CSV table of C-alpha atoms in Angstrom, one decimal:
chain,number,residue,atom,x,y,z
Y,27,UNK,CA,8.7,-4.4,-5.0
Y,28,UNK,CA,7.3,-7.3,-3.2
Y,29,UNK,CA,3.7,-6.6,-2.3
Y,30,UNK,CA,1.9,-8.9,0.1
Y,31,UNK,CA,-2.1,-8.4,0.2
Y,32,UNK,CA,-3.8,-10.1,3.1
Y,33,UNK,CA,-7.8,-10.2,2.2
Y,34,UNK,CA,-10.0,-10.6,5.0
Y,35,UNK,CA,-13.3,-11.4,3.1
Y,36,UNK,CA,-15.0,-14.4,3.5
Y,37,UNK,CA,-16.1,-13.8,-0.4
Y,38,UNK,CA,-13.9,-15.1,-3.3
Y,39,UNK,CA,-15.8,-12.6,-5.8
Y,40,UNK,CA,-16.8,-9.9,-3.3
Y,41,UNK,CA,-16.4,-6.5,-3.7
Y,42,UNK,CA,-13.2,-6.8,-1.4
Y,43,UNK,CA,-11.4,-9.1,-3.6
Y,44,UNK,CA,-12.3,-7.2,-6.8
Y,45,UNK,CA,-10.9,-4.3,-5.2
Y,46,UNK,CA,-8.0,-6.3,-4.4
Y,47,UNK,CA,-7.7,-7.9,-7.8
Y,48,UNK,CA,-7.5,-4.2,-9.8
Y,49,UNK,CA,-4.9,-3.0,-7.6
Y,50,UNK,CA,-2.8,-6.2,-7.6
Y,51,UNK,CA,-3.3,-5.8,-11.9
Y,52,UNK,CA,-2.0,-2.6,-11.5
Y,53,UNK,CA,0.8,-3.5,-9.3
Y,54,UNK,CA,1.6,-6.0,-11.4
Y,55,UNK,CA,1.4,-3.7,-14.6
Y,56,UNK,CA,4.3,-2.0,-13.6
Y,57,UNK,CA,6.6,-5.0,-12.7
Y,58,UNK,CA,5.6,-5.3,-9.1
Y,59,UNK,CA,5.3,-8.4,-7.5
Y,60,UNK,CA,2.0,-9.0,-5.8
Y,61,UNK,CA,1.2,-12.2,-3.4
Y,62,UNK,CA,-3.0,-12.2,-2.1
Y,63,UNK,CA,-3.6,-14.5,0.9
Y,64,UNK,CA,-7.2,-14.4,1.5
Y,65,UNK,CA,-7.0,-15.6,5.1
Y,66,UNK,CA,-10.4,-16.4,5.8
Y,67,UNK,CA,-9.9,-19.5,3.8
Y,68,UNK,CA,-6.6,-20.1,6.2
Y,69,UNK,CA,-7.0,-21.4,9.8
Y,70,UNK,CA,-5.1,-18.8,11.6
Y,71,UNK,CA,-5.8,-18.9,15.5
Y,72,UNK,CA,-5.3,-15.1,17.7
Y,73,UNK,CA,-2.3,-14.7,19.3
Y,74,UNK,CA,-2.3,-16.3,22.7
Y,75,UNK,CA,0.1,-13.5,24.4
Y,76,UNK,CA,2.5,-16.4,25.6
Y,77,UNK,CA,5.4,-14.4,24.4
Y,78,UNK,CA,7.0,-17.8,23.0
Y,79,UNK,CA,8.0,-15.4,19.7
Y,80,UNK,CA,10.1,-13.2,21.9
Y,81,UNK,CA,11.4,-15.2,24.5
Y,82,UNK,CA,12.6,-18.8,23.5
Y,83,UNK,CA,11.0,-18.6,19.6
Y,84,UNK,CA,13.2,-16.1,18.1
Y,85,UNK,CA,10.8,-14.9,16.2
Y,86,UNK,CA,9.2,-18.1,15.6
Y,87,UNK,CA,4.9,-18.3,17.0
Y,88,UNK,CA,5.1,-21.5,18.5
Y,89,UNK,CA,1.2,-22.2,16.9
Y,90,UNK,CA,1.7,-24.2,14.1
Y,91,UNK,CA,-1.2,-23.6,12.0
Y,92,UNK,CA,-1.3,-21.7,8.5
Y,93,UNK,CA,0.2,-18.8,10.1
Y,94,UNK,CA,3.1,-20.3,9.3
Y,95,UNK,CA,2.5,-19.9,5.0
Y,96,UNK,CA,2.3,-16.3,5.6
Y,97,UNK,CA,5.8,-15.3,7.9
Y,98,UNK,CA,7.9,-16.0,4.8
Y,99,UNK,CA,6.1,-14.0,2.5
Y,100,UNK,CA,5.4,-11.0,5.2
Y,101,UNK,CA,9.0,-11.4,5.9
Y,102,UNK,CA,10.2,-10.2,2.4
Y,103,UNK,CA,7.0,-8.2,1.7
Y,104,UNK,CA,8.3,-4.6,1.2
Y,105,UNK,CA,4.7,-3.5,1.2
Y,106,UNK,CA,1.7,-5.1,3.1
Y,107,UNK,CA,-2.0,-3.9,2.0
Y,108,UNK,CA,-4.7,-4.7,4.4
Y,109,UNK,CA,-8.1,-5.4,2.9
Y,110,UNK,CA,-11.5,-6.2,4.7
Y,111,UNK,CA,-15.0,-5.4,4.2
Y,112,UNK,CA,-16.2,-3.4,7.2
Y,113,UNK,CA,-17.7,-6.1,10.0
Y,114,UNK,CA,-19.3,-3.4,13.0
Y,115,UNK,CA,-16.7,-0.6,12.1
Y,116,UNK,CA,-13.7,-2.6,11.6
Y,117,UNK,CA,-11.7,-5.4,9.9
Y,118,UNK,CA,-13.1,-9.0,9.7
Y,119,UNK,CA,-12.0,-11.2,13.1
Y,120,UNK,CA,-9.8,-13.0,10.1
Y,121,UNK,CA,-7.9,-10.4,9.3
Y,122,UNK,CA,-7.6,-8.9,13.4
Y,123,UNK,CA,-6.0,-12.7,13.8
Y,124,UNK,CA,-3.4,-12.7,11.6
Y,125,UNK,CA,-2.6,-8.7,11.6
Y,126,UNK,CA,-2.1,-9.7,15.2
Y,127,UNK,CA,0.1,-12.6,15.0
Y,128,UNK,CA,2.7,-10.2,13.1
Y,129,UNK,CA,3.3,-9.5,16.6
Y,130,UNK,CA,5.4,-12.7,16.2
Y,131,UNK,CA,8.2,-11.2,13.7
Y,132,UNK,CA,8.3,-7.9,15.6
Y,133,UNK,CA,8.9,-5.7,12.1
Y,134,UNK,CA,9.2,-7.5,9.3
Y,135,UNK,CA,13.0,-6.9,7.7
Y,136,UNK,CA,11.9,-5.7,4.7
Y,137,UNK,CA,8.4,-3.9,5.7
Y,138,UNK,CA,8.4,0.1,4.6
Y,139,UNK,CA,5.1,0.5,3.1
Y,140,UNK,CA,1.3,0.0,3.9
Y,141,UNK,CA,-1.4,0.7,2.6
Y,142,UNK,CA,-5.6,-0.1,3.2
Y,143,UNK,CA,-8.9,-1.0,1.4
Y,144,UNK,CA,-11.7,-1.1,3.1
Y,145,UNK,CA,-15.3,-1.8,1.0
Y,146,UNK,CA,-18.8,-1.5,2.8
Y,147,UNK,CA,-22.3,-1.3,2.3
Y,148,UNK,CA,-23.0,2.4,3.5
Y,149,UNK,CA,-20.3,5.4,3.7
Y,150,UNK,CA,-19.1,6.4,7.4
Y,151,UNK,CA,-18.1,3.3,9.0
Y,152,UNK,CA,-14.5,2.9,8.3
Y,153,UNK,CA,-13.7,5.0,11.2
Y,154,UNK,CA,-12.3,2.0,13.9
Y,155,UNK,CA,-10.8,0.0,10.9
Y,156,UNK,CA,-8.9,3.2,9.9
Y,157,UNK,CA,-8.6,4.2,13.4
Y,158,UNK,CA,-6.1,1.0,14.4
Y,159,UNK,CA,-4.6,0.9,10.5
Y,160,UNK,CA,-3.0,4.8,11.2
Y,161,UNK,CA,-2.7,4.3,15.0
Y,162,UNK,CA,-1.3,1.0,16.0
Y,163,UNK,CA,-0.6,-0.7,12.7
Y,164,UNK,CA,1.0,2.3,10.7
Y,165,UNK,CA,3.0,3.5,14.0
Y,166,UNK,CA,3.5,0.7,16.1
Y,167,UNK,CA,5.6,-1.0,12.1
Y,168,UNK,CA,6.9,2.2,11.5
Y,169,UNK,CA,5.8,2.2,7.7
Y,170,UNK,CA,5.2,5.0,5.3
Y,171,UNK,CA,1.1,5.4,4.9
Y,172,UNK,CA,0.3,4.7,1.0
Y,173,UNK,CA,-3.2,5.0,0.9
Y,174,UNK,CA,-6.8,4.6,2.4
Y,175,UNK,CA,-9.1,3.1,-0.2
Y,176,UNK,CA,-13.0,3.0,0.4
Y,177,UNK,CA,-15.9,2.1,-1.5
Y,178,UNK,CA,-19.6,1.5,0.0
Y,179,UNK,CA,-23.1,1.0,-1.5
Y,180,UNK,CA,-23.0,1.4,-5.9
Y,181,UNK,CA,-19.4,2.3,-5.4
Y,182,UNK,CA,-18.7,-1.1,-4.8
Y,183,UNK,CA,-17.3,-2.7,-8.1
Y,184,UNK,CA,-17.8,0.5,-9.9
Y,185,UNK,CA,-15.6,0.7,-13.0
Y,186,UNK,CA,-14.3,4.5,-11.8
Y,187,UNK,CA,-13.9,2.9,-8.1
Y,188,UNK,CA,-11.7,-0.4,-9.4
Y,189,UNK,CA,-9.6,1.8,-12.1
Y,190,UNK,CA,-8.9,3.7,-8.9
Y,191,UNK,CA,-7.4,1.3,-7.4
Y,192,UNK,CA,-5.3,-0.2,-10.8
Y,193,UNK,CA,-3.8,3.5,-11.1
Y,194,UNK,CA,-3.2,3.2,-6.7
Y,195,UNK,CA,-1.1,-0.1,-7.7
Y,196,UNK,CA,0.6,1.7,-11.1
Y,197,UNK,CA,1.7,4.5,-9.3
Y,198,UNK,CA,3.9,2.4,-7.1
């Protein structure tokens, strides 16, 4: 399966990315394939709601910026993971950008699957993040819920919390 992981942490060796890092091992264990585009080191703009995409575009966001590196990937990703640290109950304003400028490809061909890590400094904030994930992101894509993965405080690059994740990406 193609797996496409977009990060939205600002930190290369945060606790997001080593979240990210066991579950694409264990993804990868099993034979999956497993692309990580940490996006906050990407200049991807928010959509502008010109509809280009849908009207003259054909599919096609008519901002040329690194956007562009991530619609061929998305577009044979058969799984997309979200990741972010929690920024005032939600995903990073990296990640919001490009999760919105999907918008452009409409459904992805191959999209069935999703799934979402979310790491934090104290427990009971995940709420908006996991709010839009299940509500607009899950629903809107039509995609089969794989998983919501949390960690906060000591939890954070905790041996128990990462081999979570590794057997989350094996199981696949």
């Amino acid at each position: 399966m193609n797996i496409l992981v977009l990060n939205g942490s600002p930190r290369p060796n945060g606790n997001t990315a080593a979240m990210v890092a066991a579950f694409s091992e264990g993804a990868e264990e099993k034979g999956h394939h497993v692309t990580i585009i940490n996006v906050c080191r990407k200049k991807i703009a928010g959509c502008l709601a010109c509809e280009y995409c849908h009207m003259k575009g054909n599919g096609r966001c008519i901002q040329q910026d690194d956007m562009q590196e991530v619609y061929p990937v998305l577009d044979e990703a058969e799984m997309i993971v979200l990741a972010s640290p929690v920024y005032y109950h939600s995903f990073t304003g990296q990640l919001q950008c490009a999760i919105n400028r999907i918008y452009a490809l409409d459904k992805p061909k191959h999209l069935k699957k999703a799934a979402l890590i979310l790491s934090s400094g104290s427990d009971n904030v995940y709420g908006g993040a996991v709010y839009e994930y299940q509500n607009s992101f899950l629903d809107y894509l039509k995609l089969e819920d794989m998983g919501v993965f949390t960690a906060f405080d000591k939890q954070n690059k905790s041996e128990e919390k990462l081999e979570e994740l590794r057997q989350f990406g094996r199981s696949l």
